[in-house]
Amino acid sequence: MDKADWAPVDGHEVQRLSELFADDAARVERFSLMLGGISFDWSKMPLDEALVGKFEALAEARGFAAKREALFSGGVVNPSEGRSAGHVAERGSGSAQDNELAAAGHHRMRALVDAIEAGAFGDVTGVLHIGIGGSALGPDLVIDALGHDGTRYDVRVLSNIDGQAFEDAVSGLDPATTLVAAVSKTFTTIETLTNVGAALAWLADAGVEDPFGRVIAITAAPEAAVAFGVDSTRVLPFSQSVGGRYSLWSTVGFSIALALGWPAFEELLEGAAEVDRHFRFSEGRANVPLMAAFADLTVSQLLGCETRAVFAYDERLRLLPSYLQQLEMESNGKSVTAEGAPVNRRTAPVTWGGVGTDAQHAVFQLLHQGTAVVPVEFVAVIENEDGQDETHHRQLLLNAFAQGAALMMGRDSDDGARAYPGNRPSATILLDRLDPRTLSALLAFYEHRTFANAVLLGINPFDQYGVELGKEMARAIEDPAEREKFDPSTRALIERAGL
Ligand code: F6P
């Protein structure tokens, strides 16, 4: 069934980019779309009209419209856990009932933000946000991207179990005026609980009278936070149906609201909601996240690309690649279909990347001349950050565009070392400006693109059983009796490290 659905796409002969441009004077317009203050140009990806038509037919055969409707109406789109996906409701784009529940969470969160601002916790200057994976990456990215002109509180995001990470995160914070946001969907994650314990000790050592009174827990397991010692009045719950990597829109965004202010947080929700409406109601090639998925699948299925690289040509978006790594790889790094059968085709490529122009002087050698073909995504912002030198920004943007052109055009030479094969695919995502609305539109676009890829591949993007085995073994390795069951190499490492 799957094979038959895919057959027309699988059998498609991909043309060289230079031929595609030569054949179609309107190629740029044909393969560019605009959404939420962001333009998307896939003209340098090996898509053509016929192929897009085949992908549209594939989407139909795979029941894309019904699955998308299930996403927005609170249907079970995460069958292995029997759950809906609640992130859209956090933006008011879900079912009436789910929207109401999410709004109640936001209401409670706003009351706490207002209380902190009104001085209910005394003088507050810093926030130590403790969480890992989806409980850290989204807030970290948004605060870093939008807080360049300064934030209302000094927010530090602490995730790693490494004691050095703790030292770095609290360095310069005043324990007497710092609040701790303990963010964990499950409230069982060892890194987060260990770091919250360290933060409590840090507060106590500095003479803070009631360290637990400085902790706000954000979780989908409120009873676990209360059992841990956090007073229920300082627990901000969110729904179990909100996946960690999709959670910045929920109360997990508490530190964002503190850092940037409530109006900015609301704008984030609105920017994402605009993309929700577009994704829900646009069809086929007019649908931006769906078109992006067509481009993704063209290079992974037809060119055999195993990785994809994202370069932010904007220092403010430097955390975007790591955020996308979790979103894309934890969602779609699967080998079985939603029904548990083997997928039998490539699923998510390895997402990697960095910041331009730095990356040009590090990894672009391989992109231009290596044996691996890596589709590149350039993400840049047209409008400069206020008050910054235009010359820098102009150079930054022109460099991004020049790299895309060089990858595609290449250059012939009799000297092999100086020859560039060209025909290397890239896409360019250009934000008009970087503000809460456009940034959230970009992130919602990536979420829906991930969902669209999953539907076309037939996989469940909302579970993450792949990380469970590692977690289990990390617990077992603590126990001397269990250690005996480990392999000789691992036992030797434990012995060598004196553990
Ligand atoms: O280990 C992976 C993971 O489960 C992610 O999916 C999640 O975002 C992260 O751990 C943190 O989990 P929690 O929010 O429950 O602490």
JSON list of N, CA, C and O in Angstrom, two decimals, residues 461-492:
[
{"chain": "A", "resi": 461, "resn": "PRO", "atom": "N", "xyz": [4.90, 11.43, 14.92]},
{"chain": "A", "resi": 461, "resn": "PRO", "atom": "CA", "xyz": [5.94, 12.37, 15.32]},
{"chain": "A", "resi": 461, "resn": "PRO", "atom": "C", "xyz": [5.87, 12.76, 16.80]},
{"chain": "A", "resi": 461, "resn": "PRO", "atom": "O", "xyz": [6.70, 13.54, 17.27]},
{"chain": "A", "resi": 462, "resn": "PHE", "atom": "N", "xyz": [4.88, 12.24, 17.52]},
{"chain": "A", "resi": 462, "resn": "PHE", "atom": "CA", "xyz": [4.64, 12.78, 18.87]},
{"chain": "A", "resi": 462, "resn": "PHE", "atom": "C", "xyz": [5.08, 11.86, 20.01]},
{"chain": "A", "resi": 462, "resn": "PHE", "atom": "O", "xyz": [4.81, 12.17, 21.16]},
{"chain": "A", "resi": 463, "resn": "ASP", "atom": "N", "xyz": [5.70, 10.72, 19.72]},
{"chain": "A", "resi": 463, "resn": "ASP", "atom": "CA", "xyz": [6.27, 9.95, 20.83]},
{"chain": "A", "resi": 463, "resn": "ASP", "atom": "C", "xyz": [7.79, 10.00, 20.73]},
{"chain": "A", "resi": 463, "resn": "ASP", "atom": "O", "xyz": [8.35, 10.56, 19.78]},
{"chain": "A", "resi": 464, "resn": "GLN", "atom": "N", "xyz": [8.50, 9.47, 21.71]},
{"chain": "A", "resi": 464, "resn": "GLN", "atom": "CA", "xyz": [9.98, 9.49, 21.70]},
{"chain": "A", "resi": 464, "resn": "GLN", "atom": "C", "xyz": [10.52, 8.32, 22.52]},
{"chain": "A", "resi": 464, "resn": "GLN", "atom": "O", "xyz": [11.30, 8.50, 23.43]},
{"chain": "A", "resi": 465, "resn": "TYR", "atom": "N", "xyz": [10.07, 7.12, 22.15]},
{"chain": "A", "resi": 465, "resn": "TYR", "atom": "CA", "xyz": [10.52, 5.94, 22.90]},
{"chain": "A", "resi": 465, "resn": "TYR", "atom": "C", "xyz": [12.02, 5.70, 22.74]},
{"chain": "A", "resi": 465, "resn": "TYR", "atom": "O", "xyz": [12.62, 5.03, 23.57]},
{"chain": "A", "resi": 466, "resn": "GLY", "atom": "N", "xyz": [12.60, 6.26, 21.68]},
{"chain": "A", "resi": 466, "resn": "GLY", "atom": "CA", "xyz": [14.03, 6.06, 21.44]},
{"chain": "A", "resi": 466, "resn": "GLY", "atom": "C", "xyz": [14.91, 6.50, 22.59]},
{"chain": "A", "resi": 466, "resn": "GLY", "atom": "O", "xyz": [16.02, 5.97, 22.76]},
{"chain": "A", "resi": 467, "resn": "VAL", "atom": "N", "xyz": [14.46, 7.46, 23.39]},
{"chain": "A", "resi": 467, "resn": "VAL", "atom": "CA", "xyz": [15.32, 7.95, 24.48]},
{"chain": "A", "resi": 467, "resn": "VAL", "atom": "C", "xyz": [15.14, 7.12, 25.76]},
{"chain": "A", "resi": 467, "resn": "VAL", "atom": "O", "xyz": [15.92, 7.25, 26.69]},
{"chain": "A", "resi": 468, "resn": "GLU", "atom": "N", "xyz": [14.11, 6.27, 25.77]},
{"chain": "A", "resi": 468, "resn": "GLU", "atom": "CA", "xyz": [13.79, 5.57, 27.03]},
{"chain": "A", "resi": 468, "resn": "GLU", "atom": "C", "xyz": [14.85, 4.54, 27.43]},
{"chain": "A", "resi": 468, "resn": "GLU", "atom": "O", "xyz": [15.19, 4.42, 28.59]},
{"chain": "A", "resi": 469, "resn": "LEU", "atom": "N", "xyz": [15.34, 3.78, 26.44]},
{"chain": "A", "resi": 469, "resn": "LEU", "atom": "CA", "xyz": [16.32, 2.74, 26.76]},
{"chain": "A", "resi": 469, "resn": "LEU", "atom": "C", "xyz": [17.57, 3.35, 27.40]},
{"chain": "A", "resi": 469, "resn": "LEU", "atom": "O", "xyz": [18.07, 2.86, 28.43]},
{"chain": "A", "resi": 470, "resn": "GLY", "atom": "N", "xyz": [18.04, 4.45, 26.83]},
{"chain": "A", "resi": 470, "resn": "GLY", "atom": "CA", "xyz": [19.22, 5.13, 27.38]},
{"chain": "A", "resi": 470, "resn": "GLY", "atom": "C", "xyz": [18.97, 5.61, 28.80]},
{"chain": "A", "resi": 470, "resn": "GLY", "atom": "O", "xyz": [19.84, 5.51, 29.67]},
{"chain": "A", "resi": 471, "resn": "LYS", "atom": "N", "xyz": [17.75, 6.14, 29.04]},
{"chain": "A", "resi": 471, "resn": "LYS", "atom": "CA", "xyz": [17.40, 6.63, 30.39]},
{"chain": "A", "resi": 471, "resn": "LYS", "atom": "C", "xyz": [17.42, 5.47, 31.38]},
{"chain": "A", "resi": 471, "resn": "LYS", "atom": "O", "xyz": [17.95, 5.58, 32.47]},
{"chain": "A", "resi": 472, "resn": "GLU", "atom": "N", "xyz": [16.83, 4.36, 30.95]},
{"chain": "A", "resi": 472, "resn": "GLU", "atom": "CA", "xyz": [16.73, 3.18, 31.81]},
{"chain": "A", "resi": 472, "resn": "GLU", "atom": "C", "xyz": [18.13, 2.67, 32.16]},
{"chain": "A", "resi": 472, "resn": "GLU", "atom": "O", "xyz": [18.42, 2.36, 33.32]},
{"chain": "A", "resi": 473, "resn": "MET", "atom": "N", "xyz": [19.00, 2.61, 31.15]},
{"chain": "A", "resi": 473, "resn": "MET", "atom": "CA", "xyz": [20.34, 2.08, 31.40]},
{"chain": "A", "resi": 473, "resn": "MET", "atom": "C", "xyz": [21.18, 3.05, 32.21]},
{"chain": "A", "resi": 473, "resn": "MET", "atom": "O", "xyz": [22.06, 2.63, 32.96]},
{"chain": "A", "resi": 474, "resn": "ALA", "atom": "N", "xyz": [20.90, 4.34, 32.09]},
{"chain": "A", "resi": 474, "resn": "ALA", "atom": "CA", "xyz": [21.62, 5.32, 32.91]},
{"chain": "A", "resi": 474, "resn": "ALA", "atom": "C", "xyz": [21.26, 5.14, 34.39]},
{"chain": "A", "resi": 474, "resn": "ALA", "atom": "O", "xyz": [22.07, 5.39, 35.28]},
{"chain": "A", "resi": 475, "resn": "ARG", "atom": "N", "xyz": [20.03, 4.68, 34.64]},
{"chain": "A", "resi": 475, "resn": "ARG", "atom": "CA", "xyz": [19.63, 4.39, 36.03]},
{"chain": "A", "resi": 475, "resn": "ARG", "atom": "C", "xyz": [20.28, 3.09, 36.48]},
{"chain": "A", "resi": 475, "resn": "ARG", "atom": "O", "xyz": [20.84, 3.00, 37.56]},
{"chain": "A", "resi": 476, "resn": "ALA", "atom": "N", "xyz": [20.20, 2.07, 35.61]},
{"chain": "A", "resi": 476, "resn": "ALA", "atom": "CA", "xyz": [20.71, 0.74, 35.97]},
{"chain": "A", "resi": 476, "resn": "ALA", "atom": "C", "xyz": [22.21, 0.78, 36.26]},
{"chain": "A", "resi": 476, "resn": "ALA", "atom": "O", "xyz": [22.69, 0.09, 37.17]},
{"chain": "A", "resi": 477, "resn": "ILE", "atom": "N", "xyz": [22.93, 1.60, 35.53]},
{"chain": "A", "resi": 477, "resn": "ILE", "atom": "CA", "xyz": [24.39, 1.60, 35.65]},
{"chain": "A", "resi": 477, "resn": "ILE", "atom": "C", "xyz": [24.85, 2.09, 37.03]},
{"chain": "A", "resi": 477, "resn": "ILE", "atom": "O", "xyz": [25.99, 1.88, 37.45]},
{"chain": "A", "resi": 478, "resn": "GLU", "atom": "N", "xyz": [23.93, 2.75, 37.74]},
{"chain": "A", "resi": 478, "resn": "GLU", "atom": "CA", "xyz": [24.22, 3.21, 39.11]},
{"chain": "A", "resi": 478, "resn": "GLU", "atom": "C", "xyz": [24.31, 2.03, 40.08]},
{"chain": "A", "resi": 478, "resn": "GLU", "atom": "O", "xyz": [24.97, 2.11, 41.12]},
{"chain": "A", "resi": 479, "resn": "ASP", "atom": "N", "xyz": [23.61, 0.95, 39.75]},
{"chain": "A", "resi": 479, "resn": "ASP", "atom": "CA", "xyz": [23.43, -0.16, 40.67]},
{"chain": "A", "resi": 479, "resn": "ASP", "atom": "C", "xyz": [24.52, -1.23, 40.42]},
{"chain": "A", "resi": 479, "resn": "ASP", "atom": "O", "xyz": [24.58, -1.82, 39.35]},
{"chain": "A", "resi": 480, "resn": "PRO", "atom": "N", "xyz": [25.39, -1.48, 41.43]},
{"chain": "A", "resi": 480, "resn": "PRO", "atom": "CA", "xyz": [26.50, -2.43, 41.23]},
{"chain": "A", "resi": 480, "resn": "PRO", "atom": "C", "xyz": [26.02, -3.80, 40.73]},
{"chain": "A", "resi": 480, "resn": "PRO", "atom": "O", "xyz": [26.69, -4.41, 39.88]},
{"chain": "A", "resi": 481, "resn": "ALA", "atom": "N", "xyz": [24.88, -4.27, 41.20]},
{"chain": "A", "resi": 481, "resn": "ALA", "atom": "CA", "xyz": [24.39, -5.59, 40.77]},
{"chain": "A", "resi": 481, "resn": "ALA", "atom": "C", "xyz": [24.03, -5.55, 39.28]},
{"chain": "A", "resi": 481, "resn": "ALA", "atom": "O", "xyz": [24.35, -6.46, 38.52]},
{"chain": "A", "resi": 482, "resn": "GLU", "atom": "N", "xyz": [23.39, -4.46, 38.88]},
{"chain": "A", "resi": 482, "resn": "GLU", "atom": "CA", "xyz": [22.97, -4.32, 37.47]},
{"chain": "A", "resi": 482, "resn": "GLU", "atom": "C", "xyz": [24.19, -4.16, 36.54]},
{"chain": "A", "resi": 482, "resn": "GLU", "atom": "O", "xyz": [24.17, -4.59, 35.40]},
{"chain": "A", "resi": 483, "resn": "ARG", "atom": "N", "xyz": [25.24, -3.55, 37.07]},
{"chain": "A", "resi": 483, "resn": "ARG", "atom": "CA", "xyz": [26.45, -3.30, 36.26]},
{"chain": "A", "resi": 483, "resn": "ARG", "atom": "C", "xyz": [27.03, -4.59, 35.70]},
{"chain": "A", "resi": 483, "resn": "ARG", "atom": "O", "xyz": [27.60, -4.59, 34.62]},
{"chain": "A", "resi": 484, "resn": "GLU", "atom": "N", "xyz": [26.88, -5.65, 36.47]},
{"chain": "A", "resi": 484, "resn": "GLU", "atom": "CA", "xyz": [27.43, -6.93, 36.04]},
{"chain": "A", "resi": 484, "resn": "GLU", "atom": "C", "xyz": [26.83, -7.37, 34.69]},
{"chain": "A", "resi": 484, "resn": "GLU", "atom": "O", "xyz": [27.45, -8.11, 33.95]},
{"chain": "A", "resi": 485, "resn": "LYS", "atom": "N", "xyz": [25.65, -6.89, 34.43]},
{"chain": "A", "resi": 485, "resn": "LYS", "atom": "CA", "xyz": [24.97, -7.29, 33.18]},
{"chain": "A", "resi": 485, "resn": "LYS", "atom": "C", "xyz": [25.46, -6.48, 31.97]},
{"chain": "A", "resi": 485, "resn": "LYS", "atom": "O", "xyz": [25.08, -6.75, 30.84]},
{"chain": "A", "resi": 486, "resn": "PHE", "atom": "N", "xyz": [26.26, -5.44, 32.24]},
{"chain": "A", "resi": 486, "resn": "PHE", "atom": "CA", "xyz": [26.74, -4.62, 31.12]},
{"chain": "A", "resi": 486, "resn": "PHE", "atom": "C", "xyz": [27.89, -5.32, 30.39]},
{"chain": "A", "resi": 486, "resn": "PHE", "atom": "O", "xyz": [28.51, -6.24, 30.91]},
{"chain": "A", "resi": 487, "resn": "ASP", "atom": "N", "xyz": [28.17, -4.87, 29.19]},
{"chain": "A", "resi": 487, "resn": "ASP", "atom": "CA", "xyz": [29.21, -5.47, 28.35]},
{"chain": "A", "resi": 487, "resn": "ASP", "atom": "C", "xyz": [30.60, -5.17, 28.91]},
{"chain": "A", "resi": 487, "resn": "ASP", "atom": "O", "xyz": [30.77, -4.23, 29.71]},
{"chain": "A", "resi": 488, "resn": "PRO", "atom": "N", "xyz": [31.62, -5.95, 28.49]},
{"chain": "A", "resi": 488, "resn": "PRO", "atom": "CA", "xyz": [32.98, -5.76, 29.02]},
{"chain": "A", "resi": 488, "resn": "PRO", "atom": "C", "xyz": [33.53, -4.35, 28.78]},
{"chain": "A", "resi": 488, "resn": "PRO", "atom": "O", "xyz": [34.21, -3.80, 29.64]},
{"chain": "A", "resi": 489, "resn": "SER", "atom": "N", "xyz": [33.27, -3.78, 27.62]},
{"chain": "A", "resi": 489, "resn": "SER", "atom": "CA", "xyz": [33.80, -2.44, 27.33]},
{"chain": "A", "resi": 489, "resn": "SER", "atom": "C", "xyz": [33.25, -1.43, 28.34]},
{"chain": "A", "resi": 489, "resn": "SER", "atom": "O", "xyz": [34.00, -0.62, 28.92]},
{"chain": "A", "resi": 490, "resn": "THR", "atom": "N", "xyz": [31.94, -1.47, 28.58]},
{"chain": "A", "resi": 490, "resn": "THR", "atom": "CA", "xyz": [31.33, -0.50, 29.50]},
{"chain": "A", "resi": 490, "resn": "THR", "atom": "C", "xyz": [31.83, -0.72, 30.93]},
{"chain": "A", "resi": 490, "resn": "THR", "atom": "O", "xyz": [32.13, 0.24, 31.65]},
{"chain": "A", "resi": 491, "resn": "ARG", "atom": "N", "xyz": [31.96, -2.00, 31.33]},
{"chain": "A", "resi": 491, "resn": "ARG", "atom": "CA", "xyz": [32.45, -2.28, 32.69]},
{"chain": "A", "resi": 491, "resn": "ARG", "atom": "C", "xyz": [33.88, -1.77, 32.86]},
{"chain": "A", "resi": 491, "resn": "ARG", "atom": "O", "xyz": [34.25, -1.21, 33.89]},
{"chain": "A", "resi": 492, "resn": "ALA", "atom": "N", "xyz": [34.68, -1.92, 31.79]},
{"chain": "A", "resi": 492, "resn": "ALA", "atom": "CA", "xyz": [36.07, -1.45, 31.85]},
{"chain": "A", "resi": 492, "resn": "ALA", "atom": "C", "xyz": [36.12, 0.07, 31.98]},
{"chain": "A", "resi": 492, "resn": "ALA", "atom": "O", "xyz": [36.95, 0.63, 32.69]}
]
